[in-house]
Amino acid sequence: MKILINSKISQEHVEKIISGFPAVEVVQTENPQEAEKFVRDADVLITWWSNFQVAFLDSPRLRWVHALSAGVDGFLLPSILEGKVLLTNSRGIHGIPISEHVFALMLAFSRGLNHFARHQAQKKWQRVTLTELRGKTLGIVGMGSIGSEIARLGAAFGMRVMAVKRSPGPAPEGVNRVVGTEGMEMVLKESDYLVLAVPLTPETRGMIGAAQLEQMKPTAVLINIARGEVVQEEQLVAALQQGVIAGAGLDVFETEPLPADSPLWQLENCIITPHCAALSPQYMTRAIDLFCRNLDAFLQGEPMPTLVDPGRGY
Ligand code: OXD
């Protein structure tokens, strides 16, 4: 069996695959032309969505694509939708870095860091109104492994945690209420911080538009670590400009990299990070461990731990 990794991963991580599965051959290249050539006799492709080329799916031997990301919106193409090529993803390893990123953004707003960073550049000693997270309502849309870890930290900060989940069940410890999508309006109205942690699917695309932003408190802050397309960006810009909501912490955008002419860059009530919420030195070790668990299951003919259901899109 031949595995092509068309993304930069360290030799130590390549060795981890080879030592666990001595019978497999591993080829690694970041060069798009080389990848196009090597994929023709690869059985398995490991890739970031940004390196993935649609034409890879025409390779006659390819049986399985493993996404190094959790989001698979860029992979849902005919061969995968029709089940000719299996798709697995890296869900379950993002909870720690992304929840810490979410709290960095929320604390930046509550403790005025967005203002102080600007003041520092101007050598300006000026206080601003500061608030606490304790006692505030944290609304989380999407309760997969990322949403659940954000909820856990929210409870540890003494926040009142409310969550929207496609199939709601009993509230986990520390979560005050879990509602289905019909409860979205209530969560929008009550949240001081609203965090989007849903996969991008036909149901979630554009789910936050002008009407939803209008339902939020004028003091509320929106955090998006999901996908840019979950929010109607033009409507968000208008809401931030007009004070419909107080602020936004955004890691993801409709177009990435965020174009230089996006009005978001100019907004003092917007904190922008370049789609990096999941990154940390531990990421690839966790991702390769997860790939190896999938490979083991694949070779044993057992259910793969992070097989994606292409119909659902996650
Ligand atoms: C992912 C991401 O989907 O980091 O993994 O956005």
Coordinates of C-alpha atoms in Angstrom, one line a residue, residues 160-309:
R160 CA -23.7 30.6 32.2
V161 CA -23.4 28.3 29.3
M162 CA -26.1 27.7 26.7
A163 CA -25.6 25.5 23.7
V164 CA -27.4 24.9 20.4
K165 CA -27.1 21.3 19.1
R166 CA -28.6 19.6 16.1
S167 CA -29.8 16.7 18.2
P168 CA -30.0 18.0 21.7
G169 CA -29.7 15.6 24.6
P170 CA -29.2 16.1 28.4
A171 CA -27.0 19.1 29.3
P172 CA -23.4 18.0 30.0
E173 CA -21.9 19.1 33.4
G174 CA -21.4 22.8 33.5
V175 CA -23.8 23.5 30.7
N176 CA -27.0 25.2 31.8
R177 CA -29.1 24.4 28.8
V178 CA -28.8 22.6 25.5
V179 CA -31.4 23.4 22.9
G180 CA -32.1 22.3 19.3
T181 CA -32.0 24.7 16.4
E182 CA -35.5 25.9 17.2
G183 CA -33.9 27.4 20.4
M184 CA -31.4 29.4 18.4
E185 CA -33.3 32.7 18.7
M186 CA -33.4 32.4 22.5
V187 CA -29.6 31.8 22.6
L188 CA -29.0 34.7 20.2
K189 CA -31.0 37.0 22.5
E190 CA -29.4 35.9 25.8
S191 CA -25.7 35.5 24.8
D192 CA -23.1 38.0 25.8
Y193 CA -20.6 36.0 23.8
L194 CA -21.8 33.8 20.9
V195 CA -19.3 31.2 19.6
L196 CA -19.9 29.5 16.3
A197 CA -18.4 26.0 16.3
V198 CA -20.4 24.2 13.6
P199 CA -19.2 22.5 10.4
L200 CA -20.0 24.2 7.2
T201 CA -23.0 22.3 5.7
P202 CA -26.0 23.4 3.6
E203 CA -27.9 24.0 6.9
T204 CA -25.2 26.2 8.5
R205 CA -24.1 28.2 5.4
G206 CA -25.1 31.8 6.0
M207 CA -26.9 30.9 9.3
I208 CA -25.9 34.2 10.9
G209 CA -27.2 37.1 8.8
A210 CA -28.8 40.5 9.5
A211 CA -31.9 39.0 11.2
Q212 CA -29.8 37.0 13.6
L213 CA -27.4 39.8 14.4
E214 CA -30.4 42.1 15.1
Q215 CA -31.6 39.6 17.7
M216 CA -28.3 39.8 19.6
K217 CA -27.6 42.2 22.5
P218 CA -25.8 45.5 21.4
T219 CA -23.2 44.6 24.0
A220 CA -22.6 41.1 22.6
V221 CA -19.5 39.7 20.9
L222 CA -19.6 37.2 18.1
I223 CA -16.7 34.7 17.8
N224 CA -16.3 32.6 14.7
I225 CA -13.8 29.7 14.7
A226 CA -16.0 27.6 12.4
R227 CA -16.0 28.6 8.7
G228 CA -16.3 32.1 7.3
E229 CA -19.4 31.1 5.2
V230 CA -21.4 30.4 8.3
V231 CA -21.7 34.2 8.7
Q232 CA -23.0 36.5 6.0
E233 CA -19.9 38.7 6.1
E234 CA -21.3 41.8 4.5
Q235 CA -24.2 41.8 7.1
L236 CA -21.6 41.3 9.9
V237 CA -19.6 44.3 8.7
A238 CA -22.7 46.5 8.7
A239 CA -23.7 45.2 12.2
L240 CA -20.2 46.1 13.5
Q241 CA -20.2 49.5 11.8
Q242 CA -23.7 50.4 13.1
G243 CA -23.2 49.0 16.7
V244 CA -25.8 46.3 16.3
I245 CA -23.4 44.1 18.2
A246 CA -20.3 45.3 20.2
G247 CA -17.6 43.2 18.5
A248 CA -16.4 40.2 16.6
G249 CA -13.4 37.9 17.0
L250 CA -12.9 36.2 13.7
D251 CA -10.5 33.4 12.7
V252 CA -12.3 32.4 9.5
F253 CA -13.6 34.4 6.5
E254 CA -15.7 34.0 3.4
T255 CA -12.4 34.6 1.4
E256 CA -9.1 33.5 2.8
P257 CA -6.6 35.2 3.0
L258 CA -8.9 38.1 4.0
P259 CA -8.6 40.5 1.0
A260 CA -6.8 43.8 1.7
D261 CA -9.9 45.8 0.8
S262 CA -12.1 44.0 3.3
P263 CA -13.7 46.6 5.7
L264 CA -13.1 44.2 8.5
W265 CA -9.4 45.2 8.7
Q266 CA -10.4 48.8 9.6
L267 CA -12.9 48.0 12.3
E268 CA -11.7 48.7 15.8
N269 CA -14.4 46.4 17.2
C270 CA -13.1 43.4 15.2
I271 CA -10.2 41.2 16.1
I272 CA -8.8 39.2 13.2
T273 CA -6.7 36.1 13.4
P274 CA -5.5 34.3 10.2
H275 CA -7.4 30.9 10.4
C276 CA -4.9 29.6 12.9
A277 CA -7.1 28.8 15.9
A278 CA -6.3 25.1 15.8
L279 CA -2.5 25.4 15.5
S280 CA 0.0 24.5 18.2
P281 CA 3.1 22.4 18.3
Q282 CA 1.0 19.4 19.4
Y283 CA -1.3 19.5 16.4
M284 CA 0.6 17.3 14.0
T285 CA 1.5 14.7 16.6
R286 CA -2.2 14.3 17.4
A287 CA -3.2 14.4 13.7
I288 CA -0.7 11.6 12.8
D289 CA -1.8 9.5 15.8
L290 CA -5.4 9.8 14.6
F291 CA -4.4 8.9 11.1
C292 CA -2.6 5.8 12.4
R293 CA -5.7 4.7 14.2
N294 CA -7.7 5.1 11.0
L295 CA -5.1 3.2 9.0
D296 CA -5.1 0.4 11.5
A297 CA -8.9 0.1 11.3
F298 CA -8.7 0.3 7.5
L299 CA -6.2 -2.5 7.3
Q300 CA -8.2 -4.7 9.7
G301 CA -11.4 -4.0 7.9
E302 CA -12.9 -2.4 11.0
P303 CA -14.9 0.9 11.3
M304 CA -12.6 3.9 10.9
P305 CA -12.7 6.2 13.9
T306 CA -13.1 9.4 12.0
L307 CA -14.9 8.3 8.8
V308 CA -16.8 11.2 7.4
D309 CA -20.4 10.8 6.3

